[in-house]
PDB file of C-alpha atoms and ligand atoms in Angstrom:
ATOM      1  CA  UNK A   1       0.000   0.000   0.000  1.00 76.00           C
ATOM      2  CA  UNK A   2       2.391   2.571  -1.358  1.00 87.00           C
ATOM      3  CA  UNK A   3      -0.233   5.321  -1.089  1.00 93.00           C
ATOM      4  CA  UNK A   4      -0.130   5.156   2.710  1.00 95.00           C
ATOM      5  CA  UNK A   5       3.326   6.682   2.519  1.00 94.00           C
ATOM      6  CA  UNK A   6       2.869   8.897  -0.490  1.00 95.00           C
ATOM      7  CA  UNK A   7      -0.497  10.480   0.308  1.00 97.00           C
ATOM      8  CA  UNK A   8       0.542  13.412   2.437  1.00 98.00           C
ATOM      9  CA  UNK A   9      -0.528  16.920   3.367  1.00 98.00           C
ATOM     10  CA  UNK A  10       1.889  19.833   3.636  1.00 98.00           C
ATOM     11  CA  UNK A  11       1.923  21.488   7.057  1.00 98.00           C
ATOM     12  CA  UNK A  12       2.714  25.149   7.776  1.00 98.00           C
ATOM     13  CA  UNK A  13       6.127  23.983   9.059  1.00 98.00           C
ATOM     14  CA  UNK A  14       6.994  22.679   5.579  1.00 98.00           C
ATOM     15  CA  UNK A  15       6.785  19.047   6.771  1.00 98.00           C
ATOM     16  CA  UNK A  16       4.594  16.504   5.001  1.00 98.00           C
ATOM     17  CA  UNK A  17       2.208  14.456   7.119  1.00 98.00           C
ATOM     18  CA  UNK A  18       0.932  11.094   5.842  1.00 98.00           C
ATOM     19  CA  UNK A  19      -2.839  11.376   5.694  1.00 98.00           C
ATOM     20  CA  UNK A  20      -3.445   8.039   7.437  1.00 98.00           C
ATOM     21  CA  UNK A  21      -1.825   7.378  10.807  1.00 98.00           C
ATOM     22  CA  UNK A  22      -2.057   4.489  13.241  1.00 98.00           C
ATOM     23  CA  UNK A  23      -3.685   5.529  16.526  1.00 98.00           C
ATOM     24  CA  UNK A  24      -2.501   3.784  19.683  1.00 98.00           C
ATOM     25  CA  UNK A  25      -4.809   5.037  22.437  1.00 98.00           C
ATOM     26  CA  UNK A  26      -5.843   1.999  24.517  1.00 97.00           C
ATOM     27  CA  UNK A  27      -3.291  -0.064  22.688  1.00 97.00           C
ATOM     28  CA  UNK A  28      -1.775  -1.935  25.653  1.00 97.00           C
ATOM     29  CA  UNK A  29       1.856  -1.207  26.519  1.00 97.00           C
ATOM     30  CA  UNK A  30       4.275  -3.998  25.617  1.00 97.00           C
ATOM     31  CA  UNK A  31       3.974  -6.513  22.800  1.00 97.00           C
ATOM     32  CA  UNK A  32       0.521  -5.431  21.613  1.00 98.00           C
ATOM     33  CA  UNK A  33       1.614  -1.896  20.748  1.00 98.00           C
ATOM     34  CA  UNK A  34       4.994  -2.960  19.383  1.00 98.00           C
ATOM     35  CA  UNK A  35       3.320  -5.506  17.103  1.00 98.00           C
ATOM     36  CA  UNK A  36       0.676  -3.042  15.952  1.00 98.00           C
ATOM     37  CA  UNK A  37       3.327  -0.465  15.035  1.00 98.00           C
ATOM     38  CA  UNK A  38       5.504  -3.067  13.323  1.00 98.00           C
ATOM     39  CA  UNK A  39       2.570  -4.438  11.363  1.00 98.00           C
ATOM     40  CA  UNK A  40       1.394  -0.994  10.324  1.00 98.00           C
ATOM     41  CA  UNK A  41       4.863  -0.002   9.119  1.00 98.00           C
ATOM     42  CA  UNK A  42       5.243  -3.332   7.296  1.00 98.00           C
ATOM     43  CA  UNK A  43       1.973  -2.639   5.489  1.00 97.00           C
ATOM     44  CA  UNK A  44       3.139   0.817   4.419  1.00 98.00           C
ATOM     45  CA  UNK A  45       1.784   3.132   7.125  1.00 98.00           C
ATOM     46  CA  UNK A  46       4.317   5.879   7.870  1.00 98.00           C
ATOM     47  CA  UNK A  47       2.598   7.717  10.715  1.00 98.00           C
ATOM     48  CA  UNK A  48       1.954   6.785  14.359  1.00 98.00           C
ATOM     49  CA  UNK A  49      -0.041   8.882  16.839  1.00 98.00           C
ATOM     50  CA  UNK A  50       0.759   8.361  20.512  1.00 98.00           C
ATOM     51  CA  UNK A  51       0.673  10.481  23.689  1.00 98.00           C
ATOM     52  CA  UNK A  52       2.314  10.471  27.071  1.00 98.00           C
ATOM     53  CA  UNK A  53      -1.037   9.598  28.689  1.00 98.00           C
ATOM     54  CA  UNK A  54      -1.428   6.469  26.517  1.00 98.00           C
ATOM     55  CA  UNK A  55       1.459   4.865  28.410  1.00 98.00           C
ATOM     56  CA  UNK A  56       2.974   3.279  25.310  1.00 98.00           C
ATOM     57  CA  UNK A  57       5.521   5.772  23.961  1.00 98.00           C
ATOM     58  CA  UNK A  58       8.336   3.346  24.759  1.00 98.00           C
ATOM     59  CA  UNK A  59       6.708   0.599  22.699  1.00 98.00           C
ATOM     60  CA  UNK A  60       6.014   2.934  19.808  1.00 98.00           C
ATOM     61  CA  UNK A  61       9.710   3.827  19.771  1.00 98.00           C
ATOM     62  CA  UNK A  62      10.732   0.177  19.818  1.00 98.00           C
ATOM     63  CA  UNK A  63       8.276  -0.665  17.032  1.00 98.00           C
ATOM     64  CA  UNK A  64       9.603   2.168  14.860  1.00 98.00           C
ATOM     65  CA  UNK A  65      13.214   1.137  15.413  1.00 97.00           C
ATOM     66  CA  UNK A  66      12.566  -2.592  14.935  1.00 97.00           C
ATOM     67  CA  UNK A  67      10.692  -1.954  11.697  1.00 98.00           C
ATOM     68  CA  UNK A  68      13.904  -1.021   9.924  1.00 97.00           C
ATOM     69  CA  UNK A  69      12.119   1.904   8.256  1.00 98.00           C
ATOM     70  CA  UNK A  70      14.485   4.890   8.308  1.00 98.00           C
ATOM     71  CA  UNK A  71      13.590   7.387  11.029  1.00 97.00           C
ATOM     72  CA  UNK A  72      13.105  10.225   8.591  1.00 97.00           C
ATOM     73  CA  UNK A  73      10.426   8.238   6.775  1.00 98.00           C
ATOM     74  CA  UNK A  74       8.153   7.754   9.789  1.00 98.00           C
ATOM     75  CA  UNK A  75       6.002  10.562  11.164  1.00 98.00           C
ATOM     76  CA  UNK A  76       5.759  10.262  14.958  1.00 98.00           C
ATOM     77  CA  UNK A  77       3.379  12.358  17.053  1.00 98.00           C
ATOM     78  CA  UNK A  78       3.175  12.598  20.819  1.00 98.00           C
ATOM     79  CA  UNK A  79       1.297  14.936  23.124  1.00 98.00           C
ATOM     80  CA  UNK A  80       1.662  16.959  26.291  1.00 98.00           C
ATOM     81  CA  UNK A  81      -0.672  15.764  29.038  1.00 98.00           C
ATOM     82  CA  UNK A  82      -2.576  18.102  31.373  1.00 97.00           C
ATOM     83  CA  UNK A  83      -0.540  17.298  34.469  1.00 97.00           C
ATOM     84  CA  UNK A  84       2.539  18.526  32.566  1.00 98.00           C
ATOM     85  CA  UNK A  85       1.063  21.813  31.359  1.00 98.00           C
ATOM     86  CA  UNK A  86       2.930  25.025  32.183  1.00 97.00           C
ATOM     87  CA  UNK A  87       6.061  26.376  30.488  1.00 98.00           C
ATOM     88  CA  UNK A  88       8.889  24.623  32.321  1.00 98.00           C
ATOM     89  CA  UNK A  89       6.788  21.557  33.071  1.00 98.00           C
ATOM     90  CA  UNK A  90       6.088  21.172  29.353  1.00 98.00           C
ATOM     91  CA  UNK A  91       9.770  21.368  28.457  1.00 98.00           C
ATOM     92  CA  UNK A  92      10.588  18.693  31.028  1.00 98.00           C
ATOM     93  CA  UNK A  93       7.714  16.493  29.877  1.00 98.00           C
ATOM     94  CA  UNK A  94       8.886  16.776  26.282  1.00 98.00           C
ATOM     95  CA  UNK A  95      12.367  15.568  27.273  1.00 98.00           C
ATOM     96  CA  UNK A  96      10.801  12.633  29.111  1.00 98.00           C
ATOM     97  CA  UNK A  97       8.640  11.732  26.103  1.00 98.00           C
ATOM     98  CA  UNK A  98      11.672  11.825  23.796  1.00 98.00           C
ATOM     99  CA  UNK A  99      13.573   9.628  26.222  1.00 98.00           C
ATOM    100  CA  UNK A 100      10.759   7.077  26.346  1.00 98.00           C
ATOM    101  CA  UNK A 101      10.383   7.124  22.580  1.00 98.00           C
ATOM    102  CA  UNK A 102      14.141   6.797  22.168  1.00 98.00           C
ATOM    103  CA  UNK A 103      14.077   9.522  19.535  1.00 97.00           C
ATOM    104  CA  UNK A 104      16.030  12.714  19.011  1.00 97.00           C
ATOM    105  CA  UNK A 105      13.042  14.634  17.735  1.00 98.00           C
ATOM    106  CA  UNK A 106       9.327  14.151  17.163  1.00 98.00           C
ATOM    107  CA  UNK A 107       7.583  15.080  13.966  1.00 98.00           C
ATOM    108  CA  UNK A 108       4.659  16.606  15.800  1.00 98.00           C
ATOM    109  CA  UNK A 109       4.129  17.627  19.415  1.00 98.00           C
ATOM    110  CA  UNK A 110       0.590  18.489  20.452  1.00 98.00           C
ATOM    111  CA  UNK A 111      -1.018  20.265  23.349  1.00 98.00           C
ATOM    112  CA  UNK A 112      -3.412  17.446  24.197  1.00 98.00           C
ATOM    113  CA  UNK A 113      -6.159  19.499  25.812  1.00 97.00           C
ATOM    114  CA  UNK A 114      -6.997  23.250  26.096  1.00 97.00           C
ATOM    115  CA  UNK A 115      -6.448  23.373  29.837  1.00 96.00           C
ATOM    116  CA  UNK A 116      -7.763  26.655  31.279  1.00 94.00           C
ATOM    117  CA  UNK A 117      -5.155  28.935  32.806  1.00 93.00           C
ATOM    118  CA  UNK A 118      -2.232  26.907  31.466  1.00 96.00           C
ATOM    119  CA  UNK A 119      -2.679  26.485  27.742  1.00 97.00           C
ATOM    120  CA  UNK A 120      -1.023  29.723  26.630  1.00 97.00           C
ATOM    121  CA  UNK A 121       2.165  29.245  28.651  1.00 98.00           C
ATOM    122  CA  UNK A 122       2.285  25.606  27.544  1.00 98.00           C
ATOM    123  CA  UNK A 123       2.025  26.788  23.953  1.00 98.00           C
ATOM    124  CA  UNK A 124       5.030  29.083  24.470  1.00 98.00           C
ATOM    125  CA  UNK A 125       7.042  26.018  25.480  1.00 98.00           C
ATOM    126  CA  UNK A 126       5.935  24.189  22.337  1.00 98.00           C
ATOM    127  CA  UNK A 127       6.982  27.214  20.279  1.00 98.00           C
ATOM    128  CA  UNK A 128      10.427  27.043  21.841  1.00 98.00           C
ATOM    129  CA  UNK A 129      10.708  23.305  21.049  1.00 98.00           C
ATOM    130  CA  UNK A 130       9.692  24.080  17.476  1.00 98.00           C
ATOM    131  CA  UNK A 131      12.306  26.818  17.146  1.00 98.00           C
ATOM    132  CA  UNK A 132      14.906  24.391  18.502  1.00 98.00           C
ATOM    133  CA  UNK A 133      13.711  21.888  15.848  1.00 97.00           C
ATOM    134  CA  UNK A 134      13.198  19.184  18.459  1.00 98.00           C
ATOM    135  CA  UNK A 135       9.533  19.170  17.535  1.00 98.00           C
ATOM    136  CA  UNK A 136       9.476  19.502  13.747  1.00 98.00           C
ATOM    137  CA  UNK A 137       5.867  20.686  13.865  1.00 98.00           C
ATOM    138  CA  UNK A 138       3.647  21.740  16.760  1.00 98.00           C
ATOM    139  CA  UNK A 139      -0.088  21.747  17.120  1.00 98.00           C
ATOM    140  CA  UNK A 140      -3.082  21.517  19.380  1.00 98.00           C
ATOM    141  CA  UNK A 141      -5.778  18.989  20.141  1.00 98.00           C
ATOM    142  CA  UNK A 142      -9.365  19.399  21.272  1.00 98.00           C
ATOM    143  CA  UNK A 143      -9.289  23.126  20.500  1.00 98.00           C
ATOM    144  CA  UNK A 144     -12.675  24.509  19.456  1.00 98.00           C
ATOM    145  CA  UNK A 145     -13.359  28.026  18.139  1.00 97.00           C
ATOM    146  CA  UNK A 146     -13.040  29.900  21.488  1.00 97.00           C
ATOM    147  CA  UNK A 147      -9.767  28.124  22.367  1.00 97.00           C
ATOM    148  CA  UNK A 148      -8.325  28.683  18.893  1.00 98.00           C
ATOM    149  CA  UNK A 149      -9.378  32.314  18.753  1.00 97.00           C
ATOM    150  CA  UNK A 150      -7.652  33.002  22.065  1.00 97.00           C
ATOM    151  CA  UNK A 151      -4.490  31.168  20.982  1.00 98.00           C
ATOM    152  CA  UNK A 152      -4.302  32.792  17.542  1.00 98.00           C
ATOM    153  CA  UNK A 153      -4.473  36.193  19.213  1.00 97.00           C
ATOM    154  CA  UNK A 154      -1.311  35.451  21.217  1.00 96.00           C
ATOM    155  CA  UNK A 155       0.705  32.840  19.316  1.00 97.00           C
ATOM    156  CA  UNK A 156       3.988  33.536  17.582  1.00 98.00           C
ATOM    157  CA  UNK A 157       3.577  30.330  15.559  1.00 98.00           C
ATOM    158  CA  UNK A 158       0.208  29.194  14.233  1.00 98.00           C
ATOM    159  CA  UNK A 159      -0.493  25.539  15.140  1.00 98.00           C
ATOM    160  CA  UNK A 160       0.221  23.172  12.240  1.00 98.00           C
ATOM    161  CA  UNK A 161      -2.700  20.913  13.136  1.00 98.00           C
ATOM    162  CA  UNK A 162      -5.738  20.646  15.359  1.00 98.00           C
ATOM    163  CA  UNK A 163      -6.535  17.060  16.337  1.00 98.00           C
ATOM    164  CA  UNK A 164     -10.229  16.731  17.179  1.00 98.00           C
ATOM    165  CA  UNK A 165     -12.876  14.059  17.288  1.00 98.00           C
ATOM    166  CA  UNK A 166     -14.403  14.106  13.832  1.00 98.00           C
ATOM    167  CA  UNK A 167     -16.791  11.800  11.998  1.00 98.00           C
ATOM    168  CA  UNK A 168     -19.930  12.237   9.881  1.00 98.00           C
ATOM    169  CA  UNK A 169     -21.751  12.098  13.230  1.00 98.00           C
ATOM    170  CA  UNK A 170     -19.714  14.974  14.747  1.00 98.00           C
ATOM    171  CA  UNK A 171     -18.564  17.445  12.104  1.00 98.00           C
ATOM    172  CA  UNK A 172     -17.368  20.518  14.031  1.00 98.00           C
ATOM    173  CA  UNK A 173     -18.029  22.719  11.017  1.00 98.00           C
ATOM    174  CA  UNK A 174     -17.159  26.072  12.672  1.00 98.00           C
ATOM    175  CA  UNK A 175     -13.878  24.725  14.005  1.00 98.00           C
ATOM    176  CA  UNK A 176     -12.980  23.290  10.609  1.00 98.00           C
ATOM    177  CA  UNK A 177     -13.797  26.579   8.889  1.00 98.00           C
ATOM    178  CA  UNK A 178     -11.582  28.560  11.274  1.00 98.00           C
ATOM    179  CA  UNK A 179      -8.756  26.054  10.829  1.00 98.00           C
ATOM    180  CA  UNK A 180      -9.063  26.224   7.047  1.00 98.00           C
ATOM    181  CA  UNK A 181      -8.865  30.018   7.213  1.00 98.00           C
ATOM    182  CA  UNK A 182      -5.569  29.803   9.140  1.00 98.00           C
ATOM    183  CA  UNK A 183      -4.018  26.888   7.237  1.00 98.00           C
ATOM    184  CA  UNK A 184      -4.359  24.540  10.226  1.00 98.00           C
ATOM    185  CA  UNK A 185      -4.692  20.911   9.121  1.00 98.00           C
ATOM    186  CA  UNK A 186      -7.447  18.890  10.801  1.00 98.00           C
ATOM    187  CA  UNK A 187      -6.587  15.512  12.251  1.00 98.00           C
ATOM    188  CA  UNK A 188      -9.658  13.342  12.891  1.00 98.00           C
ATOM    189  CA  UNK A 189      -9.487  11.237  16.013  1.00 98.00           C
ATOM    190  CA  UNK A 190     -11.840   8.374  16.846  1.00 98.00           C
ATOM    191  CA  UNK A 191     -12.599   8.335  13.089  1.00 98.00           C
ATOM    192  CA  UNK A 192     -14.342   4.962  13.464  1.00 98.00           C
ATOM    193  CA  UNK A 193     -16.644   6.394  16.165  1.00 98.00           C
ATOM    194  CA  UNK A 194     -14.894   3.898  18.474  1.00 98.00           C
ATOM    195  CA  UNK A 195     -17.165   1.322  16.886  1.00 98.00           C
ATOM    196  CA  UNK A 196     -20.384   3.092  17.894  1.00 98.00           C
ATOM    197  CA  UNK A 197     -21.776   3.786  14.413  1.00 98.00           C
ATOM    198  CA  UNK A 198     -20.206   1.084  12.248  1.00 98.00           C
ATOM    199  CA  UNK A 199     -23.640  -0.460  11.947  1.00 98.00           C
ATOM    200  CA  UNK A 200     -25.435   2.765  11.014  1.00 98.00           C
ATOM    201  CA  UNK A 201     -27.780   1.953   8.092  1.00 98.00           C
ATOM    202  CA  UNK A 202     -26.500   4.790   5.862  1.00 98.00           C
ATOM    203  CA  UNK A 203     -22.856   3.799   6.388  1.00 98.00           C
ATOM    204  CA  UNK A 204     -23.690   0.132   5.870  1.00 98.00           C
ATOM    205  CA  UNK A 205     -25.606   0.913   2.677  1.00 98.00           C
ATOM    206  CA  UNK A 206     -22.771   3.009   1.184  1.00 98.00           C
ATOM    207  CA  UNK A 207     -20.322   0.251   2.102  1.00 98.00           C
ATOM    208  CA  UNK A 208     -22.529  -2.384   0.473  1.00 98.00           C
ATOM    209  CA  UNK A 209     -22.976  -0.334  -2.700  1.00 97.00           C
ATOM    210  CA  UNK A 210     -19.224   0.224  -3.062  1.00 96.00           C
ATOM    211  CA  UNK A 211     -18.175  -3.239  -1.909  1.00 97.00           C
ATOM    212  CA  UNK A 212     -16.148  -1.883   1.039  1.00 98.00           C
ATOM    213  CA  UNK A 213     -16.448  -2.060   4.827  1.00 98.00           C
ATOM    214  CA  UNK A 214     -18.158   0.459   7.099  1.00 98.00           C
ATOM    215  CA  UNK A 215     -14.775   1.365   8.634  1.00 98.00           C
ATOM    216  CA  UNK A 216     -13.302   2.081   5.203  1.00 98.00           C
ATOM    217  CA  UNK A 217     -16.265   4.282   4.297  1.00 98.00           C
ATOM    218  CA  UNK A 218     -15.859   6.414   7.446  1.00 98.00           C
ATOM    219  CA  UNK A 219     -12.110   6.778   6.894  1.00 98.00           C
ATOM    220  CA  UNK A 220     -12.521   7.606   3.212  1.00 98.00           C
ATOM    221  CA  UNK A 221     -15.059  10.309   4.130  1.00 98.00           C
ATOM    222  CA  UNK A 222     -12.364  11.932   6.277  1.00 98.00           C
ATOM    223  CA  UNK A 223      -9.724  11.664   3.562  1.00 98.00           C
ATOM    224  CA  UNK A 224     -11.997  13.228   0.942  1.00 98.00           C
ATOM    225  CA  UNK A 225     -12.657  16.149   3.274  1.00 98.00           C
ATOM    226  CA  UNK A 226      -8.899  16.681   3.465  1.00 98.00           C
ATOM    227  CA  UNK A 227      -8.421  15.479   7.036  1.00 98.00           C
ATOM    228  CA  UNK A 228      -5.692  13.308   8.441  1.00 98.00           C
ATOM    229  CA  UNK A 229      -7.364  10.163   9.854  1.00 98.00           C
ATOM    230  CA  UNK A 230      -6.056   8.185  12.829  1.00 98.00           C
ATOM    231  CA  UNK A 231      -7.754   4.770  13.084  1.00 98.00           C
ATOM    232  CA  UNK A 232      -6.680   2.607  16.007  1.00 98.00           C
ATOM    233  CA  UNK A 233      -6.465  -1.159  15.952  1.00 98.00           C
ATOM    234  CA  UNK A 234      -4.137  -3.750  17.422  1.00 98.00           C
ATOM    235  CA  UNK A 235      -5.430  -6.438  15.044  1.00 98.00           C
ATOM    236  CA  UNK A 236      -3.401  -7.103  11.892  1.00 98.00           C
ATOM    237  CA  UNK A 237      -6.421  -7.688   9.658  1.00 98.00           C
ATOM    238  CA  UNK A 238      -8.054  -4.438  10.773  1.00 98.00           C
ATOM    239  CA  UNK A 239      -4.831  -2.441  10.459  1.00 98.00           C
ATOM    240  CA  UNK A 240      -4.719  -3.681   6.851  1.00 98.00           C
ATOM    241  CA  UNK A 241      -8.411  -2.948   6.287  1.00 98.00           C
ATOM    242  CA  UNK A 242      -8.073   0.577   7.705  1.00 98.00           C
ATOM    243  CA  UNK A 243      -5.169   1.306   5.371  1.00 98.00           C
ATOM    244  CA  UNK A 244      -6.833  -0.005   2.200  1.00 98.00           C
ATOM    245  CA  UNK A 245      -8.406   3.313   1.277  1.00 98.00           C
ATOM    246  CA  UNK A 246      -6.827   4.303  -1.994  1.00 97.00           C
ATOM    247  CA  UNK A 247      -8.454   2.030  -4.557  1.00 96.00           C
ATOM    248  CA  UNK A 248     -11.938   3.492  -4.286  1.00 97.00           C
ATOM    249  CA  UNK A 249     -13.675   6.830  -3.932  1.00 98.00           C
ATOM    250  CA  UNK A 250     -16.911   7.913  -2.353  1.00 98.00           C
ATOM    251  CA  UNK A 251     -19.052   9.372  -5.119  1.00 97.00           C
ATOM    252  CA  UNK A 252     -20.876  12.698  -4.554  1.00 97.00           C
ATOM    253  CA  UNK A 253     -24.046  10.863  -3.536  1.00 96.00           C
ATOM    254  CA  UNK A 254     -22.216   8.911  -0.852  1.00 97.00           C
ATOM    255  CA  UNK A 255     -20.489  12.051   0.433  1.00 98.00           C
ATOM    256  CA  UNK A 256     -23.843  13.861   0.584  1.00 98.00           C
ATOM    257  CA  UNK A 257     -25.489  10.981   2.452  1.00 98.00           C
ATOM    258  CA  UNK A 258     -22.641  10.877   4.980  1.00 98.00           C
ATOM    259  CA  UNK A 259     -22.506  14.657   5.338  1.00 98.00           C
ATOM    260  CA  UNK A 260     -26.151  14.524   6.420  1.00 98.00           C
ATOM    261  CA  UNK A 261     -25.440  12.352   9.486  1.00 98.00           C
ATOM    262  CA  UNK A 262     -24.455  15.085  11.965  1.00 98.00           C
ATOM    263  CA  UNK A 263     -25.857  14.307  15.401  1.00 98.00           C
ATOM    264  CA  UNK A 264     -23.310  15.836  17.776  1.00 97.00           C
ATOM    265  CA  UNK A 265     -21.979  12.402  18.762  1.00 98.00           C
ATOM    266  CA  UNK A 266     -19.094  12.922  21.181  1.00 97.00           C
ATOM    267  CA  UNK A 267     -17.640   9.562  22.214  1.00 97.00           C
ATOM    268  CA  UNK A 268     -14.881  10.943  24.433  1.00 89.00           C
ATOM    269  CA  UNK A 269     -14.585  14.096  26.518  1.00 90.00           C
ATOM    270  CA  UNK A 270     -16.277  17.148  25.084  1.00 94.00           C
ATOM    271  CA  UNK A 271     -13.904  20.127  24.822  1.00 95.00           C
ATOM    272  CA  UNK A 272     -16.940  22.394  24.443  1.00 93.00           C
ATOM    273  CA  UNK A 273     -17.179  22.158  28.238  1.00 90.00           C
ATOM    274  CA  UNK A 274     -13.640  23.491  28.690  1.00 86.00           C
ATOM    275  CA  UNK A 275     -13.608  27.264  29.092  1.00 80.00           C
TER     276      UNK A 275
HETATM  277  N1  NAP B 301      -6.247  13.864  20.958  1.00 92.52           N
HETATM  278  C1  NAP B 301      -7.162  13.216  21.659  1.00 92.52           C
HETATM  279  O1  NAP B 301      -7.695  13.711  22.658  1.00 92.52           O
HETATM  280  C2  NAP B 301      -7.548  11.855  21.195  1.00 92.52           C
HETATM  281  C3  NAP B 301      -8.697  11.222  21.740  1.00 92.52           C
HETATM  282  C4  NAP B 301      -9.060   9.965  21.258  1.00 92.52           C
HETATM  283  C5  NAP B 301      -8.287   9.367  20.266  1.00 92.52           C
HETATM  284  N2  NAP B 301      -7.160   9.977  19.774  1.00 92.52           N
HETATM  285  C6  NAP B 301      -6.308   9.342  18.738  1.00 92.52           C
HETATM  286  O2  NAP B 301      -7.112   8.818  17.689  1.00 92.52           O
HETATM  287  C7  NAP B 301      -6.917   7.408  17.596  1.00 92.52           C
HETATM  288  C8  NAP B 301      -8.167   6.697  17.161  1.00 92.52           C
HETATM  289  O3  NAP B 301      -9.245   6.960  18.001  1.00 92.52           O
HETATM  290  P1  NAP B 301      -9.886   5.861  18.980  1.00 92.52           P
HETATM  291  O4  NAP B 301      -8.871   4.884  19.333  1.00 92.52           O
HETATM  292  O5  NAP B 301     -10.573   6.627  20.043  1.00 92.52           O
HETATM  293  O6  NAP B 301     -11.068   5.218  18.140  1.00 92.52           O
HETATM  294  P2  NAP B 301     -11.327   4.624  16.668  1.00 92.52           P
HETATM  295  O7  NAP B 301     -10.089   4.533  15.873  1.00 92.52           O
HETATM  296  O8  NAP B 301     -12.495   5.371  16.127  1.00 92.52           O
HETATM  297  O9  NAP B 301     -11.874   3.169  17.039  1.00 92.52           O
HETATM  298  C9  NAP B 301     -11.066   2.208  17.628  1.00 92.52           C
HETATM  299  C10 NAP B 301     -11.947   1.013  17.981  1.00 92.52           C
HETATM  300  O10 NAP B 301     -12.477   0.416  16.796  1.00 92.52           O
HETATM  301  C11 NAP B 301     -12.007  -0.925  16.653  1.00 92.52           C
HETATM  302  N3  NAP B 301     -11.667  -1.105  15.231  1.00 92.52           N
HETATM  303  C12 NAP B 301     -10.551  -0.699  14.587  1.00 92.52           C
HETATM  304  N4  NAP B 301     -10.608  -0.978  13.285  1.00 92.52           N
HETATM  305  C13 NAP B 301     -11.797  -1.578  13.079  1.00 92.52           C
HETATM  306  C14 NAP B 301     -12.423  -2.107  11.923  1.00 92.52           C
HETATM  307  N5  NAP B 301     -11.850  -2.046  10.730  1.00 92.52           N
HETATM  308  N6  NAP B 301     -13.650  -2.669  12.068  1.00 92.52           N
HETATM  309  C15 NAP B 301     -14.270  -2.720  13.279  1.00 92.52           C
HETATM  310  N7  NAP B 301     -13.716  -2.230  14.410  1.00 92.52           N
HETATM  311  C16 NAP B 301     -12.490  -1.660  14.303  1.00 92.52           C
HETATM  312  C17 NAP B 301     -10.811  -1.046  17.576  1.00 92.52           C
HETATM  313  O11 NAP B 301     -10.678  -2.334  18.133  1.00 92.52           O
HETATM  314  P3  NAP B 301      -9.347  -3.263  17.943  1.00 92.52           P
HETATM  315  O12 NAP B 301      -8.153  -2.525  18.405  1.00 92.52           O
HETATM  316  O13 NAP B 301      -9.707  -4.430  18.811  1.00 92.52           O
HETATM  317  O14 NAP B 301      -9.326  -3.613  16.489  1.00 92.52           O
HETATM  318  C18 NAP B 301     -11.187  -0.059  18.690  1.00 92.52           C
HETATM  319  O15 NAP B 301     -12.070  -0.674  19.604  1.00 92.52           O
HETATM  320  C19 NAP B 301      -6.443   7.029  19.010  1.00 92.52           C
HETATM  321  O16 NAP B 301      -5.846   5.750  19.055  1.00 92.52           O
HETATM  322  C20 NAP B 301      -5.520   8.166  19.301  1.00 92.52           C
HETATM  323  O17 NAP B 301      -4.274   8.007  18.630  1.00 92.52           O
HETATM  324  C21 NAP B 301      -6.806  11.208  20.217  1.00 92.52           C
END
C-alpha cells in the first residue's frame, strides 16, 4: 500500500504528514503496541499517533526502530498531558517523552487538551521546542473556536494541526472553517466512532454499494474532506483494512449521504465544556 506513505498533506512547518496514521490510544503497553506499530509499518503506514497519557511511547519507539524503516520516513506524534502543562513543566515532559520514545526529535508535538489557565504558557514552550527543531511541527488537540481564537491572538507560531474528534456524526463545522482560514490541518481522532456507528444503516448501505467495509467508508469520508485520519487497531487484519483506502472513492451521492449524518456524537470528553 504505497499510497499510505505517499499520500501526504503539507503542514505550515513545511513538513509533510501522511494522511493516514495508526492511533494507539488503549493499545496496551508492551507486545501489543509494538506488534501493531511493526505491522502498520510493514503494510506501508508511515505515521503513528501516541501520547504520554497512553502509556505506550516506549513501545512505539521500539516498534519504529525494529521496523527497519528509516527514522526520517516515519512521522511520529506525541502529546503533552494536562498534568505537565505550564512552560517549564512542558519542556521537562517533552524531554521525558523523547527519552521514552528513544528519539532525538518528534515530527509533531501536540497540546493534548486546552487546559484553562495553562494552555497559553504551555504553547510558548511548544513554540520554543519548534524553534529548537526538536519538535518539527507543533499543534493543538481538542481546540474549538473559542480556544483557537484566544491562541491565535497570542501565538507567535500558528499551530500546524488541530486534532479533534471528527466523523460524519460529529462534524465541528465552525472549528474546521476557522482552521481552514488559518491553514491549520485537521486531524480526525476516533474516526471509526470507536465502533459506535459502524452499523449505522446509511454507512452500511454506502459500504454495500461500493463493496467496502463500514470502517473504510468512514475513513474515506475523512480523507476526501482533506483530514488526516487516525484509526486505532491492534489487530493485523483491521490495520490492513483501515489502510486499504486508496483504490476506491466515495461518489458525490455517498459524500452527501454521509454529510447529512451530523448528530453531535461525542464519544470521548467534550472540549466544548472546557472554558
Ligand atoms: N487527541 C485526543 O484527545 C484523542 C482522543 C481519542 C483518540 N485519539 C487518537 O485517535 C486514535 C483513534 O481513536 P480511537 O482509538 O478513540 O477510536 P477509533 O479509531 O475510532 O476506534 C477504535 C476502535 O475500533 C475498533 N476497530 C478498529 N478498526 C476496526 C475495523 N476495521 N472494524 C471494526 N472495528 C475496528 C478497535 O478495536 P481493535 O483494536 O480491537 O481492532 C477499537 O475498539 C487514538 O488511538 C488516538 O491516537 C486522540
